[in-house]
Coordinates of C-alpha atoms and ligand atoms in Angstrom, one line a residue:
X1 CA 11.8 -21.7 -7.5
X2 CA 11.3 -19.8 -10.7
X3 CA 14.3 -17.9 -12.1
X4 CA 12.6 -16.7 -15.3
X5 CA 12.6 -12.9 -15.9
X6 CA 9.3 -11.4 -14.6
X7 CA 8.2 -9.1 -17.5
X8 CA 5.5 -7.4 -15.4
X9 CA 8.3 -5.6 -13.5
X10 CA 9.8 -4.1 -16.7
X11 CA 9.1 -0.6 -18.0
X12 CA 8.0 -0.1 -21.6
X13 CA 11.6 0.9 -22.6
X14 CA 13.1 -2.1 -20.9
X15 CA 10.6 -4.4 -22.7
X16 CA 11.7 -2.8 -26.0
X17 CA 15.3 -3.6 -25.2
X18 CA 14.3 -7.1 -24.1
X19 CA 12.6 -7.6 -27.4
X20 CA 15.7 -6.5 -29.3
X21 CA 18.0 -8.6 -27.3
X22 CA 15.7 -11.5 -28.1
X23 CA 16.2 -10.8 -31.9
X24 CA 12.7 -9.2 -32.2
X25 CA 11.8 -5.7 -33.4
X26 CA 11.3 -3.2 -30.6
X27 CA 7.5 -2.9 -31.4
X28 CA 7.2 -6.4 -30.0
X29 CA 8.3 -4.9 -26.7
X30 CA 5.6 -2.3 -26.8
X31 CA 3.1 -5.0 -27.8
X32 CA 4.1 -7.1 -24.8
X33 CA 3.9 -4.0 -22.5
X34 CA 0.3 -3.4 -23.7
X35 CA -0.6 -7.1 -23.3
X36 CA 0.8 -7.2 -19.7
X37 CA -0.2 -3.8 -18.5
X38 CA -3.1 -2.4 -20.5
X39 CA -4.9 -5.7 -21.2
X40 CA -3.6 -7.1 -17.9
X41 CA -2.9 -10.6 -19.3
X42 CA -1.1 -12.9 -17.0
X43 CA 0.0 -15.6 -19.5
X44 CA 1.6 -15.6 -22.9
X45 CA -1.0 -18.1 -24.1
X46 CA -3.6 -15.3 -24.0
X47 CA -1.5 -12.9 -26.1
X48 CA -2.9 -14.2 -29.3
X49 CA -1.7 -11.2 -31.3
X50 CA 1.9 -12.6 -30.9
X51 CA 3.1 -15.4 -33.2
X52 CA 2.7 -18.8 -31.6
X53 CA 6.5 -19.6 -31.9
X54 CA 7.3 -16.3 -30.1
X55 CA 4.9 -17.1 -27.3
X56 CA 6.6 -20.5 -26.8
X57 CA 10.1 -18.8 -26.8
X58 CA 9.0 -16.2 -24.3
X59 CA 7.5 -18.8 -21.9
X60 CA 10.9 -20.7 -21.9
X61 CA 12.8 -17.7 -20.5
X62 CA 10.4 -15.2 -19.1
X63 CA 7.2 -15.1 -17.0
X64 CA 4.1 -13.0 -17.5
X65 CA 3.1 -13.7 -13.9
X66 CA 4.7 -15.1 -10.8
X67 CA 2.1 -14.7 -8.1
X68 CA -0.4 -17.5 -7.5
X69 CA -3.8 -16.6 -6.0
X70 CA -4.4 -19.1 -3.2
X71 CA -7.6 -17.7 -1.7
X72 CA -10.0 -14.8 -2.2
X73 CA -12.1 -13.7 0.7
X74 CA -15.1 -11.4 0.5
X75 CA -16.2 -9.4 3.5
X76 CA -19.7 -8.5 4.5
X77 CA -19.0 -4.9 3.3
X78 CA -17.7 -6.0 -0.1
X79 CA -14.0 -5.7 0.7
X80 CA -12.0 -8.4 -0.9
X81 CA -8.7 -9.9 0.3
X82 CA -6.4 -11.9 -2.0
X83 CA -4.0 -14.2 -0.3
X84 CA -1.3 -15.0 -2.9
X85 CA 2.1 -16.8 -2.9
X86 CA 5.3 -15.7 -4.6
X87 CA 7.3 -18.1 -6.8
X88 CA 9.4 -18.9 -3.7
X89 CA 6.4 -19.7 -1.5
X90 CA 6.0 -16.5 0.5
X91 CA 2.6 -14.9 1.3
X92 CA 1.5 -11.7 -0.4
X93 CA -1.8 -10.0 0.5
X94 CA -3.8 -7.4 -1.5
X95 CA -7.1 -5.8 -0.6
X96 CA -9.7 -4.4 -2.9
X97 CA -12.0 -1.8 -1.2
X98 CA -15.1 -0.8 -3.1
X99 CA -16.4 2.6 -2.3
X100 CA -19.3 4.7 -3.5
X101 CA -17.3 7.2 -5.4
X102 CA -14.2 5.3 -6.2
X103 CA -12.5 2.0 -5.5
X104 CA -9.2 1.5 -3.8
X105 CA -6.6 -1.2 -4.1
X106 CA -4.3 -1.7 -1.1
X107 CA -1.1 -3.5 -2.0
X108 CA 1.9 -4.9 0.0
X109 CA 5.5 -3.8 -0.4
X110 CA 7.0 -6.7 1.6
X111 CA 6.1 -10.2 2.5
X112 CA 5.8 -9.8 6.3
X113 CA 7.4 -6.7 7.9
X114 CA 10.5 -6.1 10.0
X115 CA 9.1 -3.2 12.0
X116 CA 7.5 -4.9 15.1
X117 CA 4.8 -2.3 15.8
X118 CA 3.1 -3.7 18.8
X119 CA -0.5 -3.1 17.5
X120 CA 0.0 -4.7 14.1
X121 CA -0.6 -8.3 13.2
X122 CA 1.8 -8.2 10.2
X123 CA 4.7 -7.7 12.6
X124 CA 4.1 -11.2 13.9
X125 CA 5.4 -12.6 10.6
X126 CA 8.7 -10.8 10.7
X127 CA 10.3 -9.8 7.4
X128 CA 10.1 -12.6 4.9
X129 CA 11.4 -10.5 2.0
X130 CA 11.0 -7.3 0.1
X131 CA 8.8 -7.7 -3.0
X132 CA 10.0 -6.8 -6.5
X133 CA 8.5 -4.1 -8.7
X134 CA 6.8 -6.8 -10.8
X135 CA 5.3 -8.4 -7.7
X136 CA 3.8 -5.1 -6.6
X137 CA 2.4 -4.3 -10.1
X138 CA 1.0 -7.8 -10.4
X139 CA -1.0 -7.5 -7.2
X140 CA -2.8 -4.6 -8.7
X141 CA -3.4 -6.4 -11.9
X142 CA -5.0 -9.4 -10.0
X143 CA -7.3 -7.1 -8.0
X144 CA -8.3 -5.0 -11.1
X145 CA -9.0 -8.1 -13.2
X146 CA -11.2 -9.6 -10.5
X147 CA -13.1 -6.3 -9.9
X148 CA -13.6 -5.2 -13.4
X149 CA -12.8 -8.2 -15.7
X150 CA -9.7 -9.1 -17.6
X151 CA -8.9 -6.5 -20.3
X152 CA -11.8 -4.2 -19.3
X153 CA -10.8 -0.6 -18.7
X154 CA -10.0 0.5 -15.1
X155 CA -12.4 3.2 -13.9
X156 CA -10.4 6.5 -14.0
X157 CA -11.0 7.2 -10.3
X158 CA -9.5 3.9 -8.9
X159 CA -6.9 4.7 -6.3
X160 CA -3.9 2.8 -4.9
X161 CA -2.5 2.7 -1.4
X162 CA 0.8 1.2 -0.4
X163 CA -0.7 0.3 3.0
X164 CA -0.7 -3.5 3.0
X165 CA 2.0 -5.6 4.6
X166 CA 5.5 -4.2 4.9
X167 CA 7.2 -0.9 5.1
X168 CA 7.1 0.7 1.6
X169 CA 10.1 3.0 2.4
X170 CA 12.2 -0.1 3.1
X171 CA 11.2 -1.2 -0.4
X172 CA 11.8 2.3 -1.9
X173 CA 13.5 1.4 -5.2
X174 CA 11.2 -1.4 -6.3
X175 CA 8.2 0.7 -5.1
X176 CA 9.2 3.7 -7.1
X177 CA 9.9 1.5 -10.1
X178 CA 6.4 -0.1 -9.8
X179 CA 4.8 3.4 -9.6
X180 CA 6.6 4.4 -12.7
X181 CA 5.4 1.3 -14.6
X182 CA 1.8 1.8 -13.4
X183 CA 1.8 5.5 -14.5
X184 CA 2.6 4.7 -18.1
X185 CA -0.3 5.9 -20.3
X186 CA 0.1 2.8 -22.5
X187 CA -0.3 0.6 -19.5
X188 CA -2.4 0.7 -16.3
X189 CA -2.2 4.5 -16.5
X190 CA -2.6 5.0 -12.7
X191 CA -0.6 8.2 -12.1
X192 CA 1.2 9.0 -8.8
X193 CA -1.4 11.5 -7.9
X194 CA -3.8 8.6 -7.4
X195 CA -1.4 6.7 -5.1
X196 CA -0.8 7.1 -1.4
X197 CA 2.3 5.6 0.3
X198 CA 2.2 5.2 4.0
X199 CA 5.4 5.0 6.1
X200 CA 6.1 4.3 9.8
X201 CA 8.7 7.0 9.6
X202 CA 11.8 6.1 7.5
X203 CA 13.2 9.7 7.7
X204 CA 15.8 9.6 4.9
X205 CA 13.2 8.4 2.4
X206 CA 10.7 11.1 3.4
X207 CA 13.4 13.6 2.6
X208 CA 14.2 11.8 -0.6
X209 CA 10.6 11.8 -1.7
X210 CA 10.4 15.5 -1.1
X211 CA 12.8 15.9 -4.1
X212 CA 10.9 13.7 -6.5
X213 CA 8.7 15.6 -9.1
X214 CA 6.1 13.0 -10.0
X215 CA 5.4 11.5 -6.7
X216 CA 2.6 9.8 -4.7
X217 CA 0.8 11.3 -1.7
X218 CA 2.4 10.6 1.6
X219 CA 0.9 9.3 4.9
X220 CA 2.9 8.9 8.1
X221 CA 1.9 6.5 10.8
X222 CA 2.2 8.3 14.2
X223 CA 0.2 6.3 16.8
X224 CA 1.6 8.4 19.7
X225 CA 2.2 12.1 20.5
X226 CA 5.4 11.7 22.5
X227 CA 8.7 9.6 22.2
X228 CA 8.1 7.6 25.4
X229 CA 4.8 6.1 24.2
X230 CA 5.9 5.9 20.5
X231 CA 9.1 4.0 21.4
X232 CA 6.9 1.4 23.0
X233 CA 4.3 1.1 20.3
X234 CA 6.6 1.6 17.2
X235 CA 10.2 0.6 17.9
X236 CA 11.3 2.4 14.7
X237 CA 10.9 5.6 16.8
X238 CA 14.1 4.7 18.6
X239 CA 16.0 5.0 15.3
X240 CA 14.1 8.2 14.1
X241 CA 12.4 9.9 17.0
X242 CA 9.5 12.3 16.7
X243 CA 11.7 15.5 16.5
X244 CA 13.6 14.1 13.5
X245 CA 10.5 12.7 11.9
X246 CA 8.5 15.9 12.2
X247 CA 11.4 17.9 10.9
X248 CA 11.5 15.7 7.8
X249 CA 7.7 16.1 7.5
X250 CA 8.1 19.8 7.5
X251 CA 10.7 19.5 4.7
X252 CA 8.3 17.4 2.8
X253 CA 5.4 19.8 3.4
X254 CA 7.5 22.7 2.1
X255 CA 7.9 20.8 -1.2
X256 CA 4.2 20.5 -1.7
X257 CA 2.1 22.7 -4.0
X258 CA -0.2 25.2 -2.3
X259 CA -3.4 23.4 -1.2
X260 CA -1.7 20.0 -1.1
X261 CA -1.5 18.2 2.2
X262 CA 0.0 15.0 3.6
X263 CA -1.7 12.8 6.2
X264 CA -0.9 11.5 9.6
X265 CA -2.5 8.2 10.7
X266 CA -3.2 7.6 14.3
X267 CA -4.4 4.2 15.4
X268 CA -6.7 4.6 18.4
X269 CA -6.0 2.0 21.1
X270 CA -8.4 1.9 24.0
X271 CA -6.8 3.3 27.2
X272 CA -3.4 3.5 25.6
X273 CA -3.1 6.5 23.4
X274 CA -6.6 7.9 23.3
X275 CA -7.0 10.2 26.3
X276 CA -7.8 13.9 26.1
X277 CA -4.2 14.6 27.2
X278 CA -2.9 12.6 24.2
X279 CA -5.1 14.6 21.9
X280 CA -3.8 17.9 23.4
X281 CA -0.2 16.8 23.2
X282 CA -0.7 15.7 19.5
X283 CA -2.2 19.0 18.5
X284 CA 0.5 20.9 20.3
X285 CA 3.2 18.8 18.6
X286 CA 1.8 19.4 15.1
X287 CA 1.3 23.1 15.9
X288 CA 4.8 23.5 17.3
X289 CA 6.2 22.1 14.1
X290 CA 3.8 24.3 12.1
X291 CA 2.4 21.4 10.2
X292 CA -0.9 21.7 8.4
X293 CA -1.2 18.0 7.7
X294 CA -4.5 16.3 8.5
X295 CA -4.9 13.5 10.9
X296 CA -6.8 10.3 10.1
X297 CA -8.0 8.5 13.3
X298 CA -8.1 4.7 12.8
X299 CA -9.9 2.7 15.4
X300 CA -7.7 -0.3 16.2
X301 CA -8.7 -3.5 14.3
X302 CA -8.4 -6.2 16.9
X303 CA -6.9 -9.6 16.1
X304 CA -5.8 -12.3 18.4
X305 CA -3.0 -12.2 20.0
X306 CA -2.8 -8.4 19.8
X307 CA -3.3 -7.0 23.4
X308 CA -5.4 -4.0 22.4
X309 CA -9.0 -3.0 21.9
X310 CA -10.4 -0.3 19.7
X311 CA -11.2 3.0 21.4
X312 CA -15.0 3.4 21.8
X313 CA -16.7 5.7 19.3
X314 CA -17.4 8.5 21.8
X315 CA -13.7 8.5 22.7
X316 CA -12.7 8.8 19.1
X317 CA -15.1 11.7 18.6
X318 CA -13.9 13.5 21.8
X319 CA -10.3 13.0 20.6
X320 CA -11.2 14.4 17.2
X321 CA -13.0 17.4 18.8
X322 CA -9.9 18.4 20.8
X323 CA -7.7 18.2 17.7
X324 CA -10.2 20.4 15.7
X325 CA -10.6 22.9 18.6
X326 CA -6.8 23.4 18.2
X327 CA -6.9 23.9 14.5
X328 CA -5.9 20.4 13.4
X329 CA -8.1 18.8 10.8
X330 CA -9.1 15.3 11.8
X331 CA -11.1 12.5 10.2
X332 CA -12.3 9.2 11.5
X333 CA -11.7 6.2 9.3
X334 CA -14.3 3.5 9.2
X335 CA -12.8 0.0 9.4
X336 CA -13.2 -2.1 6.3
X337 CA -13.1 -5.9 5.9
X338 CA -12.5 -6.7 9.6
X339 CA -14.4 -10.0 9.4
X340 CA -12.0 -11.4 6.8
X341 CA -8.7 -10.0 8.3
X342 CA -8.5 -7.5 5.5
X343 CA -8.4 -4.3 7.6
X344 CA -5.4 -2.1 8.5
X345 CA -2.9 -4.1 10.6
X346 CA -4.7 -7.4 10.1
X347 CA -2.7 -8.8 7.1
X348 CA -0.8 -11.8 8.4
X349 CA -1.6 -14.5 5.8
X350 CA -4.6 -15.7 7.8
X351 CA -6.9 -18.2 6.4
X352 CA -10.5 -17.8 7.2
X353 CA -12.7 -20.9 7.6
X354 CA -14.5 -21.7 4.4
X355 CA -18.0 -20.3 4.6
X356 CA -20.4 -18.5 2.3
X357 CA -18.0 -15.7 1.7
X358 CA -15.1 -17.8 0.6
X359 CA -14.5 -18.2 -3.1
X360 CA -11.6 -19.9 -4.8
X361 CA -9.9 -18.4 -7.9
X362 CA -8.1 -20.6 -10.3
Ligands
SAH1 N1 4.4 0.2 7.4 C1 3.7 1.2 6.8 C2 2.5 0.8 5.9 C3 1.4 0.0 6.6 S1 0.0 1.1 6.6 C4 3.1 2.1 7.9 O1 3.3 1.8 9.1 O2 2.6 3.2 7.6 C5 -1.0 0.3 7.8 C6 -1.6 1.4 8.7 O3 -2.4 0.7 9.6 C7 -0.6 2.1 9.5 O4 -1.0 3.5 9.6 C8 -0.7 1.4 10.9 O5 -0.3 2.3 11.9 C9 -2.1 1.0 10.9 N2 -2.4 -0.2 11.7 C10 -1.5 -1.2 12.0 N3 -2.1 -2.1 12.7 C11 -3.4 -1.7 13.0 C12 -4.5 -2.2 13.6 N4 -4.4 -3.4 14.2 N5 -5.6 -1.5 13.6 C13 -5.7 -0.3 13.0 N6 -4.7 0.2 12.3 C14 -3.5 -0.4 12.3

């Protein structure tokens, strides 16, 4: 167990104060911030612009990285999954999704997840613990370094999604801190406008986010158009049922600028939530609450022992057509990285047999 201070989780201002407390001038703090965040260095040894004695002193009481990459899996479609371990031995997973126009990094907010959604493999782990801001930022650094090279500039379009393991709104404080650190123009410079946070429906935090000025985009996982089915699929619905959830969504929507939208995600489970009647009920529900959010339809990503199959393509298209005929904008999400357990709902620290797609990172 490592008790050293993880510097990747400190803001530029905090690093300046850290430098001063260590008897160094504040510019050393800014230099450290640039080394950690802009140059994405994960060890003091690489920070050759710092005096050697200082690097030694830093290493004795602080850490430039705390995650260890255990495996890196590459899917047939180019999606990469990193299986990492925290200093206290817990799994952390991050996914890099290359796309034609821009790339996306999907990061985890917790190790495991407490929410018990019946269709999600991460639920099987239970909650191991909430990750720190530094552990969230470091996941992105690992993925960017692997994709673009250490120190190389991040393409301006790269997006982040907090859609890995865990419930980001049960990790609200460290998440918001991580987003603040990543937005710094002297660091990663990934502004909130390029980040999407997905929640299973933690109502108080949806309301809180509505009051934040520089905030990420929001996605809400719905999975069902009525309380009876949603109680079954997503037990969090018993705590915050659809009426309360959609009222909070409305409040959030009212805080958006004209033209901005948030998103609902709807996992499509064959024979469970994908009938015409479900589509009609979903459209009615959103129209009744006067929500103009769009709906992303996600075909279920199967994984043993989950008792579901993905809805057939024609079913997904028919469901989408019903939503659109009732004025609800709907999009079908293509699954990415299913073959290496990197797709939505498949993150459960699975090891894939070593094959031609497995590469080890040091
Ligand atoms: N806990 C947050 C963040 C996870 S995002 C949330 O629930 O929003 C992961 C997304 O994948 C969620 O929209 C979830 O509903 C969806 N999902 C979970 N398991 C899935 C699976 N097996 N196949 C497809 N989508 C799944």
